[in-house]
Short mmCIF file of C-alpha atoms and ligand atoms in Angstrom, two decimals:
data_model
loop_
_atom_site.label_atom_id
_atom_site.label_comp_id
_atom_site.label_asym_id
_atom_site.label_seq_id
_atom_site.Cartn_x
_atom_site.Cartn_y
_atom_site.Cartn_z
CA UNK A 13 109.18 87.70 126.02
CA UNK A 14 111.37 84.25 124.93
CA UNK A 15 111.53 81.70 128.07
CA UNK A 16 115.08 80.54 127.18
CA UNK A 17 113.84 77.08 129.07
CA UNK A 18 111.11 76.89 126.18
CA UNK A 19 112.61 75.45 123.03
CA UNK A 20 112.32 77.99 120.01
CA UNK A 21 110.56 76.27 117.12
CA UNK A 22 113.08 77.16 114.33
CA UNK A 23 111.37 74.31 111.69
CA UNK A 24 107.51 74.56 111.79
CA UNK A 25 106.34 70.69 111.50
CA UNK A 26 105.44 70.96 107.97
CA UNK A 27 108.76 71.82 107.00
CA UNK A 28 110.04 69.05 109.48
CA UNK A 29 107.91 66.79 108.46
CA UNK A 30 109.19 67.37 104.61
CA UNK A 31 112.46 66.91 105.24
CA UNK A 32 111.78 63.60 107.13
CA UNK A 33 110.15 62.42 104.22
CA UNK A 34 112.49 63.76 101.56
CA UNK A 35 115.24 61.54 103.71
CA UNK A 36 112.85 58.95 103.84
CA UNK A 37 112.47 58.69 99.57
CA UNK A 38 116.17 59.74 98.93
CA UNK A 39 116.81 55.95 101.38
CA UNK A 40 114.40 53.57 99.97
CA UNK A 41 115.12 54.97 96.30
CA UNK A 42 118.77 54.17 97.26
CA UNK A 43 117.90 50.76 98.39
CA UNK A 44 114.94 50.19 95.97
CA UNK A 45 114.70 47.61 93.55
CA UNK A 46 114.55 49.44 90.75
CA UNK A 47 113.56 46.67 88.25
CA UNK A 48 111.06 45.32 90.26
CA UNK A 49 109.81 48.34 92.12
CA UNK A 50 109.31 50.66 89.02
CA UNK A 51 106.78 50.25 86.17
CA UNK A 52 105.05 52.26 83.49
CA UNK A 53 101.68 54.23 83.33
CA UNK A 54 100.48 55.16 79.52
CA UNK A 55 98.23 58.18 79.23
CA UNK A 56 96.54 58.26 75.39
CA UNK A 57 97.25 61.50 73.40
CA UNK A 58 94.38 61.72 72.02
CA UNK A 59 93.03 62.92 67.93
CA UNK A 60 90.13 65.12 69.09
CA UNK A 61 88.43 64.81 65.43
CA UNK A 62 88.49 61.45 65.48
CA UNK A 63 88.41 60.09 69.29
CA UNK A 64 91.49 58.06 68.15
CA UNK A 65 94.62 57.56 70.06
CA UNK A 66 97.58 58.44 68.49
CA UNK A 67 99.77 57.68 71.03
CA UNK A 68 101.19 57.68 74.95
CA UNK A 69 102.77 59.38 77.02
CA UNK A 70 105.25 56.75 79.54
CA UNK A 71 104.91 57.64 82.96
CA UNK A 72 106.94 56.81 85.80
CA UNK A 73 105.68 54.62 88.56
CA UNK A 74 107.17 53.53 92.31
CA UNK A 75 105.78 51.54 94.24
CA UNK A 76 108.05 51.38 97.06
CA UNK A 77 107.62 48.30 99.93
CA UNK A 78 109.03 50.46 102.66
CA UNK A 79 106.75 54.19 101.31
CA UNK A 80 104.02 52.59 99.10
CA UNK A 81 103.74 54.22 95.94
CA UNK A 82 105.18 57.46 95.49
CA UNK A 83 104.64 59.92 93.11
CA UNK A 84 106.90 61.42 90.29
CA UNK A 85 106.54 64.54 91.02
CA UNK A 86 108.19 63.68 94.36
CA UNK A 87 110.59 60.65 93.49
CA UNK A 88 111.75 61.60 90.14
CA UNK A 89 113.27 65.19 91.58
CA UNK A 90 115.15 62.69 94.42
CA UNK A 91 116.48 60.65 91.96
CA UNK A 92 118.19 63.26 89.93
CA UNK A 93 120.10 64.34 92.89
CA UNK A 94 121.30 60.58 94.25
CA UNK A 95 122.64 59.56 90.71
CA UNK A 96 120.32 56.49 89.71
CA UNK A 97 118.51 59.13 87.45
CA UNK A 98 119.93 57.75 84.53
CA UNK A 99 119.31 53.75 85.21
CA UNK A 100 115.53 54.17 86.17
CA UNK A 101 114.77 56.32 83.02
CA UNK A 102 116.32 53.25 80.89
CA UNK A 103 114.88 50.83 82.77
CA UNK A 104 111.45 52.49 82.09
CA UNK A 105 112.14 53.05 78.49
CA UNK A 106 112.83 49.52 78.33
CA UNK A 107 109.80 48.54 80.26
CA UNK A 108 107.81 51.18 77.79
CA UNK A 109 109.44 49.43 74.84
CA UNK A 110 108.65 46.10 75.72
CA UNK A 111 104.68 46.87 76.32
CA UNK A 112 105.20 48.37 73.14
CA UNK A 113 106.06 45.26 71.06
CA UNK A 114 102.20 44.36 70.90
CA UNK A 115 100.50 47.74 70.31
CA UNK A 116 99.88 49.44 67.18
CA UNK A 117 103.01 49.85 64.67
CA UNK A 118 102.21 53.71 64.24
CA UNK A 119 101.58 54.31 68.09
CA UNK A 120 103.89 56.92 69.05
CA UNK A 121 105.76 56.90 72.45
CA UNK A 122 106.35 59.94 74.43
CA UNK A 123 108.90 59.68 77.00
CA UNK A 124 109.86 61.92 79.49
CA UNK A 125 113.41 63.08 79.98
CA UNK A 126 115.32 65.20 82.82
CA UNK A 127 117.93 67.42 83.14
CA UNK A 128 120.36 65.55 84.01
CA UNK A 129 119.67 62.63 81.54
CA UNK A 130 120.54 65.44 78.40
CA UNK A 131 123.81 66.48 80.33
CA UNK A 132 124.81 63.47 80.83
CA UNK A 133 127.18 61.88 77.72
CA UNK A 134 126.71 58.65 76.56
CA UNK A 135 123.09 58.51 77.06
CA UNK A 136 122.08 59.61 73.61
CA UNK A 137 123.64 56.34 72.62
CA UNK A 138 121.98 54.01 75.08
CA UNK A 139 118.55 55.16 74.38
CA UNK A 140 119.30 54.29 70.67
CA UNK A 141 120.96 50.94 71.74
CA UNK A 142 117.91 50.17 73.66
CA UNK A 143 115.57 51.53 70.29
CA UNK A 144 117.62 48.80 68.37
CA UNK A 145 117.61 46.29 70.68
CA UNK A 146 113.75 46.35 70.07
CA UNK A 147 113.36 46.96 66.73
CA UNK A 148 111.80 50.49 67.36
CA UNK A 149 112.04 53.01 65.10
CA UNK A 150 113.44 56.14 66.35
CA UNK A 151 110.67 58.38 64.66
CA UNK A 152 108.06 56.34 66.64
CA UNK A 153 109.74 57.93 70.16
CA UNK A 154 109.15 61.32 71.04
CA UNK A 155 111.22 62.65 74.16
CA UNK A 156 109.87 65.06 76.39
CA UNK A 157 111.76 67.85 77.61
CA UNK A 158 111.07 70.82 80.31
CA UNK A 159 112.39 74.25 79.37
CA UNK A 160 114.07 74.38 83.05
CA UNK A 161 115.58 71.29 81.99
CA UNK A 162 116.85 72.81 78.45
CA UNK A 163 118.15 75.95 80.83
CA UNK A 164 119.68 73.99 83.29
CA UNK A 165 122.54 73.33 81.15
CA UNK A 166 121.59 74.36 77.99
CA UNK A 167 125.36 73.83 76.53
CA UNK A 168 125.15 69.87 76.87
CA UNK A 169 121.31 69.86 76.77
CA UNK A 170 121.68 71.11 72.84
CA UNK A 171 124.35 68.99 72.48
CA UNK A 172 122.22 65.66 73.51
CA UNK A 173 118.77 67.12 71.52
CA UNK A 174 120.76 67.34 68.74
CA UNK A 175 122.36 63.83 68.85
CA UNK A 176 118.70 62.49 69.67
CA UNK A 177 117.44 64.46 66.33
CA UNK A 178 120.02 63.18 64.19
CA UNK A 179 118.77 59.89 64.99
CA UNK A 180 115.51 60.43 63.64
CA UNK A 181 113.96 60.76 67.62
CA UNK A 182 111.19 63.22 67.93
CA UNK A 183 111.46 66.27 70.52
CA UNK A 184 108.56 68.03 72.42
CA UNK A 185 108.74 70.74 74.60
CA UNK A 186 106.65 69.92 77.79
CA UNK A 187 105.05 71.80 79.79
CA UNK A 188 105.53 74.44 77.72
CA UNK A 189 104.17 78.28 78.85
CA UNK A 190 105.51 77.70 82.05
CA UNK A 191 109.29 78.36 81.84
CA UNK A 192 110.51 82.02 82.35
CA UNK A 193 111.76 82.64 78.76
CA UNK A 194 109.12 80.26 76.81
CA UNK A 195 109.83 82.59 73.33
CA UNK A 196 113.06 83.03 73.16
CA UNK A 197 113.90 79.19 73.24
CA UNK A 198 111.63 77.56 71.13
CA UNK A 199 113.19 78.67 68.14
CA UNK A 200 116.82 77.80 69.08
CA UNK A 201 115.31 73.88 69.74
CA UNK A 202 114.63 71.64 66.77
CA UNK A 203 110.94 71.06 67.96
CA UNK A 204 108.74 68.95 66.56
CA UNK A 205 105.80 69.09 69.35
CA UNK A 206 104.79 71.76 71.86
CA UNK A 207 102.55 70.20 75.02
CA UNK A 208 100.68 72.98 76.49
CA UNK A 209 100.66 73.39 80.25
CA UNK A 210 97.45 72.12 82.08
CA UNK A 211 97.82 75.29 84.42
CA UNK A 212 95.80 76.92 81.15
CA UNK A 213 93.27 74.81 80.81
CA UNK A 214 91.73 74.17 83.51
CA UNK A 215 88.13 76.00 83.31
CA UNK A 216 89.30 77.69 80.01
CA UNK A 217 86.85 80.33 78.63
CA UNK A 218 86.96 83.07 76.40
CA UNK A 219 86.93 85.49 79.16
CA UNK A 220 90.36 83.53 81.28
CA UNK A 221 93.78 84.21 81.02
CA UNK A 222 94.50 80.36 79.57
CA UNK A 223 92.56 81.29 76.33
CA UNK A 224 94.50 83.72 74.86
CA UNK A 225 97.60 82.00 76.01
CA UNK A 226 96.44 78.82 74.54
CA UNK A 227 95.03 80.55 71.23
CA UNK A 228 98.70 82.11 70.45
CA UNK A 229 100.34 79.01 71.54
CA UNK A 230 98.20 77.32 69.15
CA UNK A 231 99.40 79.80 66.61
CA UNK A 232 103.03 79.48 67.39
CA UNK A 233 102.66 75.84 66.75
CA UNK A 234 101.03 76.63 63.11
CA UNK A 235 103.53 79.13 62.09
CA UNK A 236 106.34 76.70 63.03
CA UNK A 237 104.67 74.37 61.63
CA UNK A 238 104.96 71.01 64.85
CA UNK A 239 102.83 69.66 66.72
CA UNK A 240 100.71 70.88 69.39
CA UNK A 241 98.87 69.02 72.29
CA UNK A 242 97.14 70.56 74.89
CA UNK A 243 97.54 68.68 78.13
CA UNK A 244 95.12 68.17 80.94
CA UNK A 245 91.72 68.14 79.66
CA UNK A 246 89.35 67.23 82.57
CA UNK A 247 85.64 68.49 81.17
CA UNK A 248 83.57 68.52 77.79
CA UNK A 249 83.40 72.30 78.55
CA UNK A 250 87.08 72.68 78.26
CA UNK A 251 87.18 70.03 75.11
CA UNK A 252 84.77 72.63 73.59
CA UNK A 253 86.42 75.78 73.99
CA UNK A 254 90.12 73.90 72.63
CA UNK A 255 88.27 72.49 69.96
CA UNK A 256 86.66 75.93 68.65
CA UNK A 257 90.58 77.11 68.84
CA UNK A 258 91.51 74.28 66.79
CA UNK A 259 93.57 72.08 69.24
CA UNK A 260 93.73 68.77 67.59
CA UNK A 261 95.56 66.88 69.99
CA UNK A 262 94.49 66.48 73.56
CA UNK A 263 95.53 64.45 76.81
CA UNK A 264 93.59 64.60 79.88
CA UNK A 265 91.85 62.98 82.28
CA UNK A 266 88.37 63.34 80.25
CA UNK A 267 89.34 60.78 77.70
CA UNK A 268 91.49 58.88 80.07
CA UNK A 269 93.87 58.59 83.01
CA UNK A 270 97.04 57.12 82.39
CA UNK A 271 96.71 53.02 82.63
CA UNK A 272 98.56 50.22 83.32
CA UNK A 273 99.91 47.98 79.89
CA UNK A 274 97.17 45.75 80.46
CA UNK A 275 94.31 48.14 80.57
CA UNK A 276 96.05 49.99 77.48
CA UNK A 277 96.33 46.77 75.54
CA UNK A 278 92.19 46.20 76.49
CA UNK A 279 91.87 49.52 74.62
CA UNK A 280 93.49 48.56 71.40
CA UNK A 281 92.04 44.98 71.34
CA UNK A 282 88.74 47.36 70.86
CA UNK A 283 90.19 49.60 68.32
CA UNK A 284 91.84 52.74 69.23
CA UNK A 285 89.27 55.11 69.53
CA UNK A 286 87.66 55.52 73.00
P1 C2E B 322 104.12 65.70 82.96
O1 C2E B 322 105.21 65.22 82.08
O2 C2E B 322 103.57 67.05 82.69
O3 C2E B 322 102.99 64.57 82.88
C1 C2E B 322 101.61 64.84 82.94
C2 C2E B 322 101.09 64.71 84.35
O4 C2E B 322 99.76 65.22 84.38
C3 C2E B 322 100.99 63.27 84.83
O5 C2E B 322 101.17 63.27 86.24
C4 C2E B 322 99.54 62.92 84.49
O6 C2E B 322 99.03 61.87 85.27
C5 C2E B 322 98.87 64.24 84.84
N1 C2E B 322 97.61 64.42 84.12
C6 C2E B 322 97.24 63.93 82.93
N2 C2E B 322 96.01 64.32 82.57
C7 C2E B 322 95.56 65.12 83.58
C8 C2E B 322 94.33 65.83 83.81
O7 C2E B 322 93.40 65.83 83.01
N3 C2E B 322 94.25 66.53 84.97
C9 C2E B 322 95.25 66.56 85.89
N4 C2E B 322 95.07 67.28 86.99
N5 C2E B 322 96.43 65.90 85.70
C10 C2E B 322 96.56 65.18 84.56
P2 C2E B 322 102.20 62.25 86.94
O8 C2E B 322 102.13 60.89 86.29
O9 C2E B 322 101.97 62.35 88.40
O10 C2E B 322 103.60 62.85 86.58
C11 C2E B 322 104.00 64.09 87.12
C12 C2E B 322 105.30 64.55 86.50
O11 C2E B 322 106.39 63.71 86.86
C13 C2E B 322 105.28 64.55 84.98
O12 C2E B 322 104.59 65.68 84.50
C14 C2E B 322 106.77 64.57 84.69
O13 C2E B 322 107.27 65.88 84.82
C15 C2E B 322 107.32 63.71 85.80
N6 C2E B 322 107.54 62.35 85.30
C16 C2E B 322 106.69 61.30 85.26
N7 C2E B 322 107.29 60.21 84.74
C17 C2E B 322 108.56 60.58 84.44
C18 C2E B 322 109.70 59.91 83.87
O14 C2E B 322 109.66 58.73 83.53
N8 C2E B 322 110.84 60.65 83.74
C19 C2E B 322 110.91 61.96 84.11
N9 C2E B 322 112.08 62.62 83.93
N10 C2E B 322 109.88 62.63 84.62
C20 C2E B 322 108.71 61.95 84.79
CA1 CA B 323 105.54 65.01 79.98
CA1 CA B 324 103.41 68.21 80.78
CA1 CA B 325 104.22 68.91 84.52
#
């Protein structure tokens, strides 16, 4: 029987203790310095026949002087919904694009992009103001987008892919396996890259689910003939099995975790194989 003198626990103290803490990020993302507080991780994409990098993925970095460093997966989320968004993702590209001055000229850059980035207008145009600014060449950048990001808003979505495409810009489709409609999309979106899900690699084998997946996602890629890169290899066993399906493009932890600009630039000073 409820003591009415007892208070009823209506929020159990993990889901107290996330709301403190999404109030917490929302506050010092609000106050943060972006400029100085954000910075740029590069994970090598990786040629599997040849150990050779063939390019990075940018990702997004905070370390915060009130939290510490917070992840993406946490911050990124929080800074779609309190409108700065937009200004941190060109402040990274920028950050990305300088690093970039002194790698390799055929180095591709992936860069990830949200929702709210391809519904917003205008931004097509700074991310090429920003690829001029630098002397990039837009065939060099490859933006990353999430299926739930396409779906979101899929009107303006196509509307900004196809003003990045026009410019030359590369598109992948991240994550990709994981969205609710995977099939019927990919052929409405001018892809030129699928990245495959970790969730299907991790301890593939013939006999898991991830294999077939990742066999007729392989296939896919063929018949539409883009790119494929399997994300989130972590073991030579896994390496093995992708290879024998005839992945040729790999990121993961087993080759390397992403780095900081200096430890990337170590790499190439070495040649790019690793
Ligand atoms: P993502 O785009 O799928 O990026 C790959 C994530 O997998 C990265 O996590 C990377 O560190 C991690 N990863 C790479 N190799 C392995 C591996 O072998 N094993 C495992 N377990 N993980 C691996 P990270 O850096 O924490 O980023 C998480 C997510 O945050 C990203 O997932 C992306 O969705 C988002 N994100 C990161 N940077 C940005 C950004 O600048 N803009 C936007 N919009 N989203 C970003
Ligand atoms: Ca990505
Ligand atoms: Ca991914
Ligand atoms: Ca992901």
């Amino acid at each position: 029987k409820l003591n009415r003198n007892e208070p009823v626990a209506v929020f159990g103290p993990r889901h107290s203790e996330q709301m403190l803490s999404h109030a917490r990020v929302t506050q010092a993302l609000q106050s943060a310095d972006i400029e100085a507080e954000l910075s740029v991780a590069f994970q090598p994409i990786v040629d599997v026949a040849h150990n050779r990098i063939t390019g990075v993925e940018c990702l997004a970095r905070w370390n915060s002087p009130l939290l510490g460093n917070v992840p993406p997966g946490e911050f990124i989320p929080i800074a779609e919904r309190c409108g700065v968004i937009n200004r941190l993702t060109l402040v990274l590209l920028r950050k990305a694009l300088e690093a970039a001055r002194h790698w390799p000229a055929d180095l591709k850059l992936s860069f990830n992009l949200s929702a709210s980035n391809l519904s917003s207008r205008g931004f097509v145009q700074e991310i090429l103001d920003l690829l001029e600014s630098f002397g990039f060449e837009p065939g060099r950048l490859h933006c990353e987008v999430t299926e739930t990001s396409v779906m979101w808003d899929f009107k303006e979505a196509s509307r900004a892919i196809l003003a990045l495409k026009e410019t030359g810009i590369r598109l992948s489709l991240d994550d990709f396996g994981t969205g609710y409609s995977s099939l019927s999309h990919v052929h409405k979106l001018p892809l030129d890259c699928i990245k495959v899900d970790r969730s299907f690699v991790h301890g593939i084998r013939p006999d898991t689910a991830g294999y077939g997946i990742v066999k007729s996602l392989l296939a896919l890629s063929r018949d539409m003939g883009i790119a494929c890169v399997v994300e989130g290899v972590e073991t030579e066993e896994e390496l093995s099995v992708l290879k024998s399906l005839g992945t040729s493009e790999v990121q993961g932890y087993l080759f390397s975790r992403p780095l900081s600009e200096a430890d990337l630039g170590r790499l190439f000073t070495k040649g790019m194989t690793l």
